[in-house]
JSON list of C-alpha atoms in Angstrom, two decimals:
[
{"chain": "A", "resi": 1, "resn": "MET", "atom": "CA", "xyz": [-31.10, -2.66, 3.12]},
{"chain": "A", "resi": 2, "resn": "ALA", "atom": "CA", "xyz": [-28.60, -2.33, 5.95]},
{"chain": "A", "resi": 3, "resn": "ILE", "atom": "CA", "xyz": [-25.53, -0.14, 5.75]},
{"chain": "A", "resi": 4, "resn": "ALA", "atom": "CA", "xyz": [-22.42, -1.35, 7.53]},
{"chain": "A", "resi": 5, "resn": "ALA", "atom": "CA", "xyz": [-18.91, 0.01, 7.77]},
{"chain": "A", "resi": 6, "resn": "TRP", "atom": "CA", "xyz": [-16.42, -1.60, 5.41]},
{"chain": "A", "resi": 7, "resn": "GLN", "atom": "CA", "xyz": [-13.88, -3.66, 7.34]},
{"chain": "A", "resi": 8, "resn": "PRO", "atom": "CA", "xyz": [-10.96, -4.24, 4.93]},
{"chain": "A", "resi": 9, "resn": "ALA", "atom": "CA", "xyz": [-8.50, -7.03, 5.69]},
{"chain": "A", "resi": 10, "resn": "TRP", "atom": "CA", "xyz": [-5.48, -4.71, 5.40]},
{"chain": "A", "resi": 11, "resn": "HIS", "atom": "CA", "xyz": [-4.36, -1.10, 5.16]},
{"chain": "A", "resi": 12, "resn": "SER", "atom": "CA", "xyz": [-1.17, 0.22, 3.59]},
{"chain": "A", "resi": 13, "resn": "GLU", "atom": "CA", "xyz": [0.75, 3.33, 2.66]},
{"chain": "A", "resi": 14, "resn": "LEU", "atom": "CA", "xyz": [2.33, 3.60, -0.79]},
{"chain": "A", "resi": 15, "resn": "PHE", "atom": "CA", "xyz": [4.74, 6.32, -1.95]},
{"chain": "A", "resi": 16, "resn": "LEU", "atom": "CA", "xyz": [5.43, 6.74, -5.67]},
{"chain": "A", "resi": 17, "resn": "PRO", "atom": "CA", "xyz": [7.10, 9.33, -7.89]},
{"chain": "A", "resi": 18, "resn": "ARG", "atom": "CA", "xyz": [4.53, 11.55, -9.53]},
{"chain": "A", "resi": 19, "resn": "THR", "atom": "CA", "xyz": [5.55, 10.17, -12.94]},
{"chain": "A", "resi": 20, "resn": "ALA", "atom": "CA", "xyz": [4.45, 6.61, -12.03]},
{"chain": "A", "resi": 21, "resn": "THR", "atom": "CA", "xyz": [0.73, 5.91, -12.26]},
{"chain": "A", "resi": 22, "resn": "ILE", "atom": "CA", "xyz": [-1.10, 3.09, -10.53]},
{"chain": "A", "resi": 23, "resn": "SER", "atom": "CA", "xyz": [-4.74, 2.03, -10.67]},
{"chain": "A", "resi": 24, "resn": "CYS", "atom": "CA", "xyz": [-5.85, 1.13, -7.15]},
{"chain": "A", "resi": 25, "resn": "GLY", "atom": "CA", "xyz": [-9.66, 1.13, -7.11]},
{"chain": "A", "resi": 26, "resn": "PRO", "atom": "CA", "xyz": [-11.93, 1.48, -4.05]},
{"chain": "A", "resi": 27, "resn": "GLY", "atom": "CA", "xyz": [-10.40, 2.08, -0.66]},
{"chain": "A", "resi": 28, "resn": "THR", "atom": "CA", "xyz": [-7.80, 4.48, -2.07]},
{"chain": "A", "resi": 29, "resn": "GLY", "atom": "CA", "xyz": [-6.90, 7.98, -1.00]},
{"chain": "A", "resi": 30, "resn": "ARG", "atom": "CA", "xyz": [-4.21, 10.02, -2.76]},
{"chain": "A", "resi": 31, "resn": "ARG", "atom": "CA", "xyz": [-2.36, 13.19, -1.80]},
{"chain": "A", "resi": 32, "resn": "ARG", "atom": "CA", "xyz": [0.94, 14.91, -2.51]},
{"chain": "A", "resi": 33, "resn": "ALA", "atom": "CA", "xyz": [3.62, 13.82, -0.03]},
{"chain": "A", "resi": 34, "resn": "THR", "atom": "CA", "xyz": [6.31, 16.22, -1.20]},
{"chain": "A", "resi": 35, "resn": "LEU", "atom": "CA", "xyz": [7.45, 17.75, -4.47]},
{"chain": "A", "resi": 36, "resn": "GLY", "atom": "CA", "xyz": [7.28, 15.02, -7.12]},
{"chain": "A", "resi": 37, "resn": "VAL", "atom": "CA", "xyz": [6.00, 12.29, -4.77]},
{"chain": "A", "resi": 38, "resn": "LEU", "atom": "CA", "xyz": [2.45, 10.99, -4.31]},
{"chain": "A", "resi": 39, "resn": "HIS", "atom": "CA", "xyz": [1.21, 9.27, -1.14]},
{"chain": "A", "resi": 40, "resn": "TYR", "atom": "CA", "xyz": [-1.56, 6.68, -1.47]},
{"chain": "A", "resi": 41, "resn": "SER", "atom": "CA", "xyz": [-3.50, 5.28, 1.48]},
{"chain": "A", "resi": 42, "resn": "LEU", "atom": "CA", "xyz": [-4.88, 1.91, 0.41]},
{"chain": "A", "resi": 43, "resn": "ALA", "atom": "CA", "xyz": [-7.16, -0.74, 1.86]},
{"chain": "A", "resi": 44, "resn": "GLY", "atom": "CA", "xyz": [-8.46, -4.01, 0.48]},
{"chain": "A", "resi": 45, "resn": "GLU", "atom": "CA", "xyz": [-9.60, -7.58, 0.87]},
{"chain": "A", "resi": 46, "resn": "ALA", "atom": "CA", "xyz": [-7.44, -9.48, -1.64]},
{"chain": "A", "resi": 47, "resn": "PHE", "atom": "CA", "xyz": [-3.72, -9.94, -1.18]},
{"chain": "A", "resi": 48, "resn": "ALA", "atom": "CA", "xyz": [-1.86, -6.95, -2.60]},
{"chain": "A", "resi": 49, "resn": "ARG", "atom": "CA", "xyz": [1.62, -8.44, -2.63]},
{"chain": "A", "resi": 50, "resn": "GLN", "atom": "CA", "xyz": [1.16, -10.34, -5.91]},
{"chain": "A", "resi": 51, "resn": "TRP", "atom": "CA", "xyz": [-0.23, -7.45, -7.96]},
{"chain": "A", "resi": 52, "resn": "LEU", "atom": "CA", "xyz": [2.22, -4.94, -6.49]},
{"chain": "A", "resi": 53, "resn": "SER", "atom": "CA", "xyz": [5.22, -7.22, -7.18]},
{"chain": "A", "resi": 54, "resn": "ALA", "atom": "CA", "xyz": [4.01, -7.85, -10.74]},
{"chain": "A", "resi": 55, "resn": "TRP", "atom": "CA", "xyz": [3.42, -4.12, -11.30]},
{"chain": "A", "resi": 56, "resn": "CYS", "atom": "CA", "xyz": [7.01, -3.35, -10.20]},
{"chain": "A", "resi": 57, "resn": "ALA", "atom": "CA", "xyz": [8.45, -6.22, -12.26]},
{"chain": "A", "resi": 58, "resn": "ARG", "atom": "CA", "xyz": [6.78, -4.88, -15.43]},
{"chain": "A", "resi": 59, "resn": "ARG", "atom": "CA", "xyz": [8.76, -1.68, -14.91]},
{"chain": "A", "resi": 60, "resn": "GLY", "atom": "CA", "xyz": [12.03, -3.55, -14.40]},
{"chain": "A", "resi": 61, "resn": "TRP", "atom": "CA", "xyz": [12.34, -2.43, -10.78]},
{"chain": "A", "resi": 62, "resn": "GLN", "atom": "CA", "xyz": [14.34, -4.47, -8.26]},
{"chain": "A", "resi": 63, "resn": "LEU", "atom": "CA", "xyz": [12.42, -5.42, -5.12]},
{"chain": "A", "resi": 64, "resn": "GLN", "atom": "CA", "xyz": [13.59, -5.37, -1.52]},
{"chain": "A", "resi": 65, "resn": "VAL", "atom": "CA", "xyz": [11.09, -7.00, 0.86]},
{"chain": "A", "resi": 66, "resn": "ALA", "atom": "CA", "xyz": [11.01, -7.12, 4.66]},
{"chain": "A", "resi": 67, "resn": "ASP", "atom": "CA", "xyz": [8.68, -10.02, 5.44]},
{"chain": "A", "resi": 68, "resn": "GLY", "atom": "CA", "xyz": [7.16, -10.46, 8.88]},
{"chain": "A", "resi": 69, "resn": "GLY", "atom": "CA", "xyz": [4.40, -12.84, 7.79]},
{"chain": "A", "resi": 70, "resn": "ALA", "atom": "CA", "xyz": [1.12, -10.93, 7.86]},
{"chain": "A", "resi": 71, "resn": "VAL", "atom": "CA", "xyz": [2.98, -7.59, 7.95]},
{"chain": "A", "resi": 72, "resn": "TRP", "atom": "CA", "xyz": [5.47, -6.80, 5.18]},
{"chain": "A", "resi": 73, "resn": "ASN", "atom": "CA", "xyz": [7.18, -3.81, 3.63]},
{"chain": "A", "resi": 74, "resn": "LEU", "atom": "CA", "xyz": [8.53, -3.38, 0.12]},
{"chain": "A", "resi": 75, "resn": "LEU", "atom": "CA", "xyz": [10.97, -0.99, -1.53]},
{"chain": "A", "resi": 76, "resn": "ALA", "atom": "CA", "xyz": [11.45, -0.89, -5.30]},
{"chain": "A", "resi": 77, "resn": "TRP", "atom": "CA", "xyz": [14.65, 0.41, -6.87]},
{"chain": "A", "resi": 78, "resn": "HIS", "atom": "CA", "xyz": [15.63, 1.36, -10.43]},
{"chain": "A", "resi": 79, "resn": "GLN", "atom": "CA", "xyz": [19.19, 2.35, -11.37]},
{"chain": "A", "resi": 80, "resn": "GLY", "atom": "CA", "xyz": [20.02, 3.16, -7.76]},
{"chain": "A", "resi": 81, "resn": "ARG", "atom": "CA", "xyz": [16.94, 5.35, -7.22]},
{"chain": "A", "resi": 82, "resn": "LEU", "atom": "CA", "xyz": [14.12, 4.54, -4.84]},
{"chain": "A", "resi": 83, "resn": "MET", "atom": "CA", "xyz": [10.98, 4.29, -6.96]},
{"chain": "A", "resi": 84, "resn": "LEU", "atom": "CA", "xyz": [8.38, 2.98, -4.52]},
{"chain": "A", "resi": 85, "resn": "GLY", "atom": "CA", "xyz": [7.86, 2.43, -0.82]},
{"chain": "A", "resi": 86, "resn": "TRP", "atom": "CA", "xyz": [5.02, 0.23, 0.52]},
{"chain": "A", "resi": 87, "resn": "TRP", "atom": "CA", "xyz": [4.14, -0.23, 4.18]},
{"chain": "A", "resi": 88, "resn": "LYS", "atom": "CA", "xyz": [1.38, -2.70, 5.02]},
{"chain": "A", "resi": 89, "resn": "ARG", "atom": "CA", "xyz": [-0.41, -3.06, 8.29]},
{"chain": "A", "resi": 90, "resn": "LEU", "atom": "CA", "xyz": [-3.18, -5.34, 9.46]},
{"chain": "A", "resi": 91, "resn": "ARG", "atom": "CA", "xyz": [-6.62, -4.03, 10.19]},
{"chain": "A", "resi": 92, "resn": "ALA", "atom": "CA", "xyz": [-6.43, -2.15, 13.48]},
{"chain": "A", "resi": 93, "resn": "SER", "atom": "CA", "xyz": [-8.22, -3.71, 16.42]},
{"chain": "A", "resi": 94, "resn": "ARG", "atom": "CA", "xyz": [-11.29, -1.84, 17.56]},
{"chain": "A", "resi": 95, "resn": "ARG", "atom": "CA", "xyz": [-11.55, -3.61, 20.92]},
{"chain": "A", "resi": 96, "resn": "TRP", "atom": "CA", "xyz": [-10.06, -0.58, 22.68]},
{"chain": "A", "resi": 97, "resn": "ILE", "atom": "CA", "xyz": [-13.18, 1.41, 21.75]},
{"chain": "A", "resi": 98, "resn": "ALA", "atom": "CA", "xyz": [-15.50, -0.95, 23.63]},
{"chain": "A", "resi": 99, "resn": "HIS", "atom": "CA", "xyz": [-13.19, -1.22, 26.62]},
{"chain": "A", "resi": 100, "resn": "GLY", "atom": "CA", "xyz": [-11.92, 2.39, 26.46]}
]
């Protein structure tokens, strides 16, 4: 058996109020960002946009998306309050390590 580093297709940062719970699975780290706000660091292979949009829609939150193709950001609002912030980034290039 060989062990290799996991190379997820994407990484993201998700900020949620402490009262909202989300099941994220492997590739997830969670910490307190500030009083009442949790900060998740996520990574994955499958596209997250569909499940995240559906999760927000089930709560009746309005979505605001900045779409740059492979990189996109999402804010979710409810009754004028920011409920969620999502920042996605592509997998970082590791070429600089070899050529450092």
